[in-house]
């Protein structure tokens, strides 16, 4: 007879692992506080308590006055699913590919447990209402006592401490297309320097402030329920956003507005001995949301398993304040990129391993729901932007460095400023150490053999340190490396061949003329003979850049229609999207995919989105203004998306 994961938790059959405290040593139930997590989606700290004078967030502000405000808190990824993987597991998504990609399904090692499983073993009744989006194969109903809209502490046993997570989707990016209006008007907002200051963009900023105010009301409703139920004195309350905001160059991008989130914790007087600071305090040391599961285990008196990399922010043991917060970007929806970043709260360093791709690659959902993206793109195509505003649509530098105090909009790249050299070197080294420490999986193409927490630790498949060196050399686009890249095409290691081909691709017109024919010959051999489609795709795009189109485009057209691998289809379509008019021979296949019936959200929608955009650009009819949802479609999307949750009243719980 076999038991489910839920049964194993119930009967104590799952091992806590070598690093965990035995159940017999856990605190008694009466020694455990209740814990309430209030989670809002897609939020920068557009909040009064963080100093925003335009924001109207009285309930969150009141929570901050009697709680602890973390001034420099960050999500691990600038998008929900990888960020929620980190929160659920306490592991860096980049350590367990493909969890670092948006909308993937990573395999969590069978002996690893999530925080609700561990908290249940510690004696907590664990509730999640309703969003999951965990980016891995864990069944939410197996790890929670209650999962879904009916979840509430009122459904918990009275003699058991609860951990209750409420998620509000009111601030999710899809809602900005509604144009409901509110207290904040377009004239009230400040437009950052990287954006054109137009009426359309001002309206989106004002709308974001107004949906933040509506979300604040929902937070207030939950806090009032807790007070009315007589539980406030025995409940530690966390409020945080799951990733950065939704306005242009925020969600999906590795800048402050994509990664910085609010985090406020209220510890009632009874439990002040678990707090790191007095009520009303601020903590300036950088923290990330991966610290949250470690914090829960610290409150419950459980030692954290070795795979959980966060630091407890409060509880029975408090971690030493961190010096840095790290973030990343890999595939975001249908667009591939590879970005790693680190901040100390004052400076942000960004490393772009794919600088040949534009920062602002077209992402269908962004353009559909947000008028500001469409406006920005249209003005770029019309040649009406400044260089600073146009940078979003152009290839990226390999490295970026910003002084967040002097340049909060992150538009003045100081990477080549001699006065910033020591800071840049310090942050470079910190990022390298972090990537090696967590075994960053980002240099393995999505879908290739070797993905996974343990699988990627096989250095015969994934020699990380060497790959980091090769990828950095490729991204620097130095012509002196061409012979090295050509030689590495003979490597038996798939990931090395992949990055060698990408190095030749990124050289582009910097390729020395005397090396071009040798590069073509070797890439053509890869195109025909390599065992890995992922490597052949990069070779095909590189060959097009060197003037060899026929065989290359034919291969890409074949692979975009391959039903066996979604990552291969997306990678091939990504290559077609970036070779310009050379993709015209693939037009019949592109048109077929663009007109395909939508059957399942991920399997068809991402390639379909890519094909629709590519088709319109190849046929010369692309107009950003046509991409927006109609008012009816916007309303339907907001009512009908089951992964997002509206106000708490929709679950039947009111004060």
XYZ file of C-alpha atoms in Angstrom:
655
model
C 0.000 0.000 0.000
C 1.310 3.471 -0.870
C 0.594 6.737 0.899
C 0.259 10.187 -0.634
C 2.581 13.039 0.332
C -0.278 14.380 2.481
C -0.577 11.057 4.373
C 3.166 10.958 4.874
C 3.034 14.380 6.521
C 0.058 13.409 8.661
C 1.694 10.248 9.999
C 5.233 11.649 10.226
C 6.556 9.324 7.544
C 8.546 11.943 5.651
C 12.100 12.430 6.826
C 12.995 15.946 7.887
C 16.507 15.373 6.569
C 19.816 15.380 8.360
C 19.704 19.100 9.194
C 16.244 19.155 10.755
C 15.274 19.011 14.422
C 13.554 15.768 15.558
C 9.820 16.177 16.129
C 10.191 15.334 19.815
C 12.365 18.418 20.306
C 9.870 20.866 18.799
C 8.180 23.509 20.981
C 4.794 22.598 22.446
C 1.761 23.930 20.572
C 1.163 26.542 23.269
C 4.646 27.892 22.631
C 3.913 28.596 18.974
C 2.324 31.817 17.651
C -0.187 31.889 14.851
C 1.260 33.208 11.594
C -0.639 35.207 8.971
C 0.903 35.912 5.553
C -0.770 38.619 3.469
C 0.601 38.507 -0.066
C -0.076 41.002 -2.848
C 0.918 40.404 -6.450
C 3.245 42.493 -8.588
C 4.104 45.219 -6.095
C 6.873 47.704 -5.735
C 6.623 49.642 -2.468
C 4.254 52.278 -3.853
C 3.258 52.622 -0.218
C 3.103 55.568 2.134
C 5.198 53.836 4.806
C 8.034 53.607 2.283
C 7.945 57.353 1.725
C 5.715 57.478 -1.348
C 3.738 60.706 -0.976
C 1.293 59.866 -3.797
C 0.246 56.495 -2.348
C -2.924 56.002 -0.278
C -2.245 52.876 1.755
C -3.477 53.611 5.297
C -3.828 49.993 6.466
C -0.346 48.920 5.375
C 1.053 52.172 6.790
C -0.577 51.426 10.158
C 0.869 47.915 10.127
C 4.330 49.395 9.505
C 3.986 51.847 12.413
C 3.595 48.969 14.864
C 5.762 46.517 12.967
C 9.178 46.200 11.331
C 9.656 47.628 7.852
C 12.360 46.087 5.663
C 13.593 48.978 3.572
C 15.559 46.932 1.012
C 13.589 43.757 0.405
C 13.665 41.925 -2.924
C 12.067 39.022 -4.713
C 14.458 36.438 -6.115
C 12.958 36.797 -9.589
C 11.078 39.722 -11.151
C 8.094 37.509 -11.956
C 5.732 35.365 -9.918
C 6.269 31.665 -10.684
C 10.055 31.446 -10.102
C 9.708 33.787 -7.126
C 7.004 31.575 -5.615
C 9.169 28.501 -6.170
C 11.865 30.164 -4.055
C 9.379 31.013 -1.316
C 7.811 27.544 -1.264
C 11.048 25.566 -1.244
C 13.598 27.927 0.279
C 15.819 27.051 -2.686
C 17.139 29.297 -5.407
C 15.187 28.490 -8.582
C 18.430 28.687 -10.556
C 19.623 25.662 -8.534
C 16.817 23.424 -9.767
C 16.265 23.985 -13.491
C 13.888 24.608 -15.143
C 12.416 26.386 -12.084
C 14.185 29.635 -13.047
C 12.098 29.934 -16.210
C 8.654 31.511 -16.159
C 5.888 28.863 -16.316
C 7.989 25.730 -16.139
C 7.607 22.505 -14.162
C 10.697 21.682 -12.167
C 11.083 18.336 -10.421
C 11.587 18.885 -6.708
C 13.886 16.132 -5.349
C 11.704 13.584 -3.578
C 13.375 13.968 -0.175
C 13.090 17.775 -0.162
C 10.160 19.254 1.684
C 8.382 22.553 1.293
C 7.778 24.957 4.141
C 4.106 23.983 4.689
C 5.117 20.327 4.995
C 7.739 21.175 7.600
C 5.425 23.543 9.454
C 2.700 20.895 9.601
C 5.170 18.499 11.168
C 5.967 21.223 13.718
C 2.309 21.300 14.734
C 0.863 24.027 12.515
C -2.421 23.815 10.623
C -1.456 25.218 7.224
C -3.832 27.092 4.904
C -3.287 28.691 1.490
C -5.936 30.849 -0.209
C -5.764 30.465 -3.184
C -2.799 31.161 -5.507
C -0.049 28.591 -5.904
C 1.883 28.991 -9.206
C 4.852 27.147 -7.721
C 6.691 26.331 -10.972
C 7.286 22.721 -9.935
C 5.507 19.390 -9.813
C 4.340 19.650 -6.197
C 0.584 19.068 -5.776
C -0.681 21.979 -3.627
C -3.475 19.882 -2.134
C -0.888 17.434 -0.818
C 1.173 20.006 1.087
C -1.564 22.199 2.622
C -4.236 21.245 5.145
C -6.595 23.547 3.229
C -5.828 24.789 -0.280
C -8.192 27.067 -2.185
C -10.754 29.861 -1.824
C -12.361 28.232 1.227
C -9.112 28.554 3.175
C -9.326 30.689 6.309
C -8.031 30.512 9.875
C -11.675 30.148 10.928
C -11.544 26.665 9.445
C -8.507 25.673 11.516
C -8.822 23.528 14.676
C -9.126 25.746 17.743
C -6.441 23.853 19.668
C -3.776 24.149 16.949
C -1.644 27.114 15.831
C -2.280 28.131 12.246
C -0.181 29.329 9.354
C -2.606 31.088 7.003
C -1.606 32.574 3.642
C -3.975 34.968 1.899
C -3.093 36.043 -1.661
C -4.711 39.024 -3.326
C -4.486 39.367 -7.100
C -6.002 42.863 -7.273
C -2.651 44.429 -8.144
C -1.711 41.777 -10.707
C -0.661 43.256 -14.058
C -3.793 42.122 -15.864
C -5.913 44.566 -13.855
C -4.232 47.695 -15.167
C -6.152 47.399 -18.429
C -9.466 48.060 -16.659
C -9.061 51.843 -16.301
C -11.308 52.086 -13.246
C -9.853 55.382 -12.070
C -9.665 56.585 -8.505
C -8.180 59.134 -6.165
C -4.808 59.477 -7.935
C -4.931 61.414 -11.196
C -2.433 61.332 -14.075
C -1.124 64.775 -13.152
C -0.152 63.514 -9.684
C 2.450 60.936 -10.716
C 6.150 61.114 -11.557
C 7.340 59.434 -14.760
C 10.865 57.949 -14.547
C 13.590 59.140 -16.884
C 13.654 55.961 -19.016
C 10.052 56.570 -20.176
C 8.471 59.242 -22.360
C 6.113 61.467 -20.408
C 2.775 61.043 -22.209
C -0.867 61.078 -21.181
C -1.208 57.350 -21.841
C 1.745 56.449 -19.639
C 0.592 58.809 -16.905
C -2.820 57.108 -16.907
C -1.212 53.692 -16.341
C 0.850 55.038 -13.449
C -2.214 56.628 -11.869
C -4.186 53.402 -12.322
C -1.465 51.438 -10.556
C -1.635 53.744 -7.545
C -5.403 53.353 -7.468
C -5.359 49.559 -7.578
C -2.726 49.681 -4.818
C -5.252 51.619 -2.733
C -7.915 48.975 -3.424
C -5.476 46.249 -2.422
C -4.681 48.129 0.785
C -8.384 48.000 1.628
C -8.294 44.217 1.286
C -5.308 44.019 3.623
C -7.245 46.155 6.074
C -10.238 43.830 5.818
C -8.137 40.785 6.731
C -6.493 42.634 9.632
C -9.914 43.683 10.935
C -11.146 40.085 10.775
C -8.133 38.961 12.812
C -8.801 41.652 15.411
C -12.518 40.865 15.594
C -11.769 37.172 16.063
C -9.606 37.978 19.104
C -6.458 36.561 17.482
C -4.317 39.647 16.874
C -2.412 39.347 20.172
C -1.251 35.826 19.328
C -0.503 36.202 15.585
C 2.671 37.310 13.825
C 1.667 39.110 10.611
C 3.731 39.345 7.424
C 2.772 41.560 4.493
C 4.826 41.308 1.297
C 4.635 41.497 -2.489
C 5.548 38.378 -4.473
C 7.655 40.271 -7.061
C 8.176 43.781 -8.360
C 5.591 46.002 -9.970
C 3.784 45.972 -13.298
C 4.675 49.310 -14.848
C 7.094 49.453 -17.798
C 10.565 47.974 -17.208
C 9.468 46.536 -13.864
C 7.974 43.034 -13.817
C 10.292 40.632 -15.718
C 13.268 43.015 -15.600
C 16.212 43.030 -13.186
C 16.014 46.639 -12.047
C 14.787 47.952 -8.703
C 11.244 48.281 -10.015
C 11.289 44.610 -11.064
C 12.777 43.129 -7.900
C 12.165 45.478 -4.972
C 9.096 44.562 -2.936
C 7.444 45.669 0.303
C 8.009 43.527 3.386
C 6.506 44.449 6.755
C 6.316 42.179 9.812
C 4.231 42.822 12.936
C 5.148 40.860 16.054
C 2.641 41.320 18.928
C 3.971 42.035 22.439
C 3.589 38.426 23.595
C 6.100 37.327 20.949
C 8.493 40.285 20.972
C 11.320 37.998 22.128
C 11.247 36.534 18.589
C 11.626 39.952 16.904
C 14.937 41.426 15.683
C 13.917 45.017 16.473
C 11.340 47.084 18.356
C 7.918 47.982 16.895
C 8.129 50.852 14.421
C 11.707 49.988 13.435
C 13.232 49.863 9.970
C 15.865 47.386 8.817
C 18.090 48.546 5.972
C 20.117 45.380 5.349
C 19.063 43.713 2.075
C 16.760 40.714 2.390
C 15.104 38.471 -0.182
C 11.876 36.509 -0.122
C 13.882 33.281 -0.020
C 14.463 34.268 3.631
C 10.773 33.753 4.424
C 10.690 29.935 4.752
C 13.846 30.046 6.890
C 12.058 32.596 9.071
C 9.007 30.353 9.493
C 11.169 27.421 10.535
C 12.977 29.669 13.001
C 9.670 30.733 14.553
C 8.613 27.083 14.823
C 11.947 25.988 16.281
C 12.950 23.785 13.336
C 16.487 23.740 11.960
C 16.375 24.504 8.256
C 17.353 21.787 5.762
C 20.648 22.277 3.969
C 19.036 23.035 0.597
C 17.224 26.081 2.040
C 19.610 28.993 1.531
C 17.772 31.896 3.202
C 18.533 33.594 6.509
C 15.944 33.756 9.325
C 14.724 37.322 9.757
C 13.186 36.633 13.166
C 12.343 33.729 15.445
C 14.268 31.493 17.836
C 17.451 32.088 15.873
C 18.076 35.199 13.786
C 20.518 35.156 10.912
C 23.358 37.614 10.590
C 22.206 40.467 8.334
C 22.971 39.816 4.684
C 25.296 42.052 2.703
C 23.713 41.366 -0.681
C 20.439 40.426 -2.374
C 20.645 38.500 -5.636
C 18.218 38.282 -8.528
C 17.928 36.793 -11.989
C 16.055 36.698 -15.274
C 15.904 33.672 -17.562
C 12.994 32.886 -19.901
C 10.194 35.346 -19.224
C 7.012 34.027 -20.798
C 7.977 33.426 -24.440
C 11.273 35.352 -24.484
C 14.712 34.003 -23.606
C 17.312 36.012 -21.759
C 19.983 35.365 -19.127
C 20.564 38.112 -16.578
C 22.116 37.960 -13.119
C 22.161 40.833 -10.643
C 23.192 41.785 -7.122
C 22.508 44.775 -4.897
C 23.713 45.900 -1.502
C 20.813 48.356 -1.229
C 22.924 51.285 -2.430
C 24.372 49.922 -5.676
C 22.952 47.542 -8.283
C 25.194 45.515 -10.576
C 23.643 43.697 -13.573
C 25.334 41.164 -15.854
C 23.716 40.463 -19.229
C 24.863 37.152 -20.702
C 22.766 37.761 -23.846
C 23.574 41.380 -24.710
C 22.766 40.772 -28.387
C 19.073 40.626 -27.456
C 17.167 43.829 -26.788
C 16.280 44.555 -23.191
C 12.644 45.046 -24.158
C 11.930 41.941 -26.209
C 8.280 41.858 -27.187
C 6.265 39.910 -24.592
C 2.690 39.416 -25.749
C 0.945 39.671 -22.380
C 2.783 42.858 -21.377
C 1.770 44.585 -24.582
C -1.813 43.278 -24.454
C -2.681 44.461 -20.944
C -0.662 47.647 -20.645
C -1.189 50.692 -22.812
C 2.099 52.166 -21.592
C 4.116 49.430 -23.306
C 2.213 49.920 -26.560
C 2.688 53.687 -26.373
C 6.391 53.359 -25.615
C 6.936 50.926 -28.497
C 4.955 53.016 -30.991
C 6.963 56.127 -30.149
C 10.188 54.151 -30.572
C 9.137 52.897 -34.009
C 8.227 56.469 -34.946
C 11.680 57.717 -33.911
C 10.233 60.047 -31.266
C 12.250 58.938 -28.207
C 15.487 60.168 -26.700
C 18.469 57.815 -26.536
C 17.736 57.221 -22.863
C 14.121 56.276 -23.623
C 15.106 54.175 -26.656
C 17.584 52.023 -24.705
C 14.820 49.574 -23.740
C 14.386 48.489 -27.366
C 18.082 48.113 -28.137
C 20.749 45.512 -27.328
C 22.141 45.647 -23.807
C 25.637 46.238 -22.441
C 27.361 43.228 -20.919
C 27.495 44.925 -17.509
C 25.531 47.666 -15.792
C 26.182 49.490 -12.519
C 23.861 52.018 -10.903
C 24.119 54.254 -7.861
C 20.596 53.861 -6.497
C 20.910 56.866 -4.213
C 21.952 59.313 -6.938
C 20.139 57.599 -9.814
C 16.978 55.809 -8.588
C 15.715 55.436 -12.174
C 18.851 53.431 -13.093
C 19.615 55.235 -16.324
C 23.266 56.288 -15.807
C 25.437 53.213 -16.237
C 28.633 53.729 -14.213
C 30.338 50.463 -15.149
C 33.134 52.259 -17.006
C 33.487 55.115 -14.522
C 36.940 54.798 -12.874
C 35.500 56.145 -9.629
C 33.156 53.133 -9.453
C 35.747 50.462 -10.244
C 36.155 49.204 -6.672
C 32.395 48.924 -6.240
C 31.989 47.116 -9.552
C 34.765 44.652 -8.677
C 33.251 43.972 -5.257
C 29.824 43.265 -6.701
C 31.221 41.171 -9.572
C 33.013 38.924 -7.092
C 29.953 38.659 -4.851
C 27.813 37.600 -7.805
C 30.354 35.020 -8.978
C 30.597 33.533 -5.473
C 26.822 33.328 -5.225
C 26.381 31.651 -8.605
C 28.960 29.005 -7.752
C 27.561 28.494 -4.244
C 24.023 27.810 -5.462
C 25.145 25.859 -8.562
C 23.390 28.252 -10.938
C 21.748 26.176 -13.709
C 21.244 29.087 -16.092
C 23.937 28.089 -18.590
C 22.108 24.902 -19.516
C 19.584 25.415 -22.344
C 16.014 24.807 -21.245
C 14.940 21.221 -21.841
C 18.479 19.848 -22.203
C 19.715 16.807 -20.248
C 21.134 17.735 -16.862
C 18.305 19.926 -15.592
C 17.545 19.427 -11.904
C 18.997 20.056 -8.460
C 21.182 16.937 -8.322
C 21.521 16.265 -12.056
C 23.202 19.624 -12.670
C 25.852 18.856 -10.053
C 27.396 16.290 -12.377
C 30.399 18.238 -13.670
C 30.758 15.929 -16.662
C 27.404 17.316 -17.861
C 27.522 20.758 -16.309
C 31.011 22.179 -15.579
C 29.679 25.396 -14.072
C 32.899 27.278 -13.419
C 34.110 26.715 -16.992
C 30.720 27.639 -18.394
C 30.660 30.898 -16.446
C 34.030 31.815 -17.980
C 32.976 30.852 -21.517
C 29.611 32.637 -21.254
C 31.221 35.821 -19.935
C 33.746 35.729 -22.792
C 30.895 35.264 -25.263
C 28.933 38.172 -23.788
C 31.939 40.492 -23.939
C 31.889 39.989 -27.731
C 35.659 40.260 -28.063
C 36.850 39.168 -31.542
C 40.067 37.821 -30.016
C 38.042 34.865 -28.672
C 36.880 33.582 -32.048
C 39.442 30.757 -32.300
C 38.559 29.615 -28.798
C 34.848 29.444 -29.622
C 35.528 27.520 -32.835
C 37.667 24.994 -30.940
C 35.020 24.568 -28.212
C 32.457 23.475 -30.813
C 34.230 20.073 -30.606
C 33.517 19.710 -26.872
C 31.654 16.556 -25.790
C 29.697 18.753 -23.330
C 26.400 20.043 -24.758
C 26.383 23.250 -22.675
C 29.920 24.144 -23.784
C 29.060 23.665 -27.458
C 25.925 25.744 -26.894
C 27.896 28.678 -25.461
C 30.654 28.359 -28.052
C 28.042 28.682 -30.799
C 26.435 31.566 -28.937
C 29.844 33.239 -28.688
C 30.178 33.117 -32.472
C 26.609 34.368 -32.854
C 27.199 37.326 -30.557
C 30.353 38.368 -32.371
C 28.163 39.216 -35.371
C 29.785 41.834 -37.547
C 32.750 41.911 -35.160
C 33.865 38.558 -36.565
C 37.361 38.999 -38.123
C 37.022 38.598 -41.895
C 39.820 36.026 -42.075
C 37.988 33.815 -39.542
C 34.551 33.948 -41.152
C 34.900 30.969 -43.471
C 36.313 28.737 -40.745
C 33.453 29.699 -38.461
C 30.911 29.005 -41.212
C 32.381 25.573 -41.916
C 32.364 24.504 -38.277
C 28.896 25.914 -37.596
C 27.547 24.160 -40.700
C 28.858 20.869 -39.362
C 27.117 21.535 -36.030
C 23.920 22.422 -37.906
C 23.904 19.076 -39.715
C 25.424 16.685 -37.186
C 25.038 17.851 -33.590
C 22.927 15.572 -31.412
C 21.327 18.494 -29.523
C 18.619 20.603 -31.152
C 19.391 23.398 -28.699
C 22.936 23.693 -30.081
C 21.803 23.379 -33.712
C 19.378 26.280 -33.222
C 22.134 28.635 -32.036
C 24.385 27.473 -34.882
C 21.596 28.201 -37.370
C 21.127 31.749 -36.110
C 24.900 32.306 -36.128
C 25.121 31.065 -39.719
C 22.407 33.484 -40.808
C 24.432 36.313 -39.279
C 27.347 35.111 -41.439
C 25.252 35.050 -44.622
C 24.311 31.347 -44.761
C 20.508 31.320 -44.728
C 18.901 28.514 -46.725
C 19.777 25.429 -44.695
C 19.658 27.372 -41.412
C 16.158 28.771 -41.896
C 14.921 25.370 -43.103
C 16.113 23.780 -39.861
C 14.500 26.481 -37.709
C 11.224 26.123 -39.619
C 11.253 22.376 -38.994
C 11.967 22.736 -35.269
C 9.321 25.381 -34.568
C 6.749 22.839 -35.732
C 8.203 19.940 -33.708
C 5.468 18.632 -31.379
C 7.896 16.845 -29.058
C 9.589 19.681 -27.169
C 8.074 23.010 -26.206
C 11.452 24.531 -25.195
C 12.950 23.563 -28.572
C 9.978 25.092 -30.380
C 10.337 28.329 -28.432
C 14.110 28.483 -28.915
C 13.724 27.958 -32.674
C 10.994 30.609 -32.876
C 13.176 32.944 -30.819
C 15.965 32.507 -33.381
C 13.565 33.164 -36.281
C 12.347 36.279 -34.474
C 15.851 37.687 -34.389
C 17.095 37.129 -37.945
C 14.876 39.756 -39.537
C 13.881 39.395 -43.171
C 16.004 36.250 -43.472
C 13.073 34.432 -41.814
C 10.777 35.008 -44.816
C 11.236 31.467 -46.267
C 9.707 30.141 -43.016
C 6.580 32.276 -43.486
C 4.198 29.333 -44.180
C 5.142 27.628 -40.896
C 5.066 30.920 -38.983
C 1.589 31.639 -40.356
C 0.402 28.135 -39.451
C 1.511 28.528 -35.829
C 0.138 32.069 -35.592
C -3.291 30.804 -36.677
C -3.256 27.628 -34.551
C -6.208 27.002 -32.287
C -5.417 27.629 -28.650
C -5.801 24.332 -26.806
C -3.706 24.655 -23.677
C -2.227 27.779 -22.105
C 1.468 26.976 -22.276
C 1.861 24.284 -24.940
C 0.341 26.396 -27.708
C 0.118 29.956 -26.460
C 3.806 30.870 -26.192
C 4.759 29.751 -29.722
C 1.502 31.256 -31.014
C 2.279 34.617 -29.396
C 5.762 34.617 -30.886
C 4.482 33.636 -34.313
C 1.751 36.306 -34.358
C 4.219 39.059 -33.556
C 6.812 37.755 -36.026
C 4.204 37.393 -38.760
C 3.075 40.990 -38.359
C 6.638 42.312 -38.468
C 7.581 40.243 -41.536
C 4.445 41.279 -43.400
C 5.045 44.918 -42.528
C 1.770 45.398 -40.716
C 2.890 45.562 -37.098
C 1.206 48.314 -35.114
C 1.558 48.211 -31.295
C -1.710 50.085 -30.830
C -3.687 47.105 -32.176
C -2.449 44.697 -29.492
C -4.451 45.899 -26.499
C -7.358 43.987 -25.018
C -10.758 45.436 -25.722
C -12.643 46.641 -22.642
C -14.788 43.506 -22.801
C -11.783 41.199 -23.214
C -10.006 42.923 -20.347
C -12.992 42.453 -18.071
C -13.315 38.828 -19.154
C -9.642 38.123 -18.515
C -9.911 39.589 -15.046
C -13.029 37.618 -14.187
C -11.967 34.359 -15.730
C -8.333 33.766 -14.746
C -8.406 31.109 -12.021
C -4.782 31.573 -10.989
C -5.465 35.090 -9.711
C -7.611 36.063 -6.785
C -9.638 39.169 -6.184
C -10.616 40.696 -2.865
C -11.132 38.556 0.243
C -14.879 39.116 0.041
C -14.914 36.917 -3.063
C -14.073 33.933 -0.873
C -17.031 34.691 1.391
C -15.000 36.076 4.278
C -15.929 39.521 5.498
C -15.425 41.227 8.796
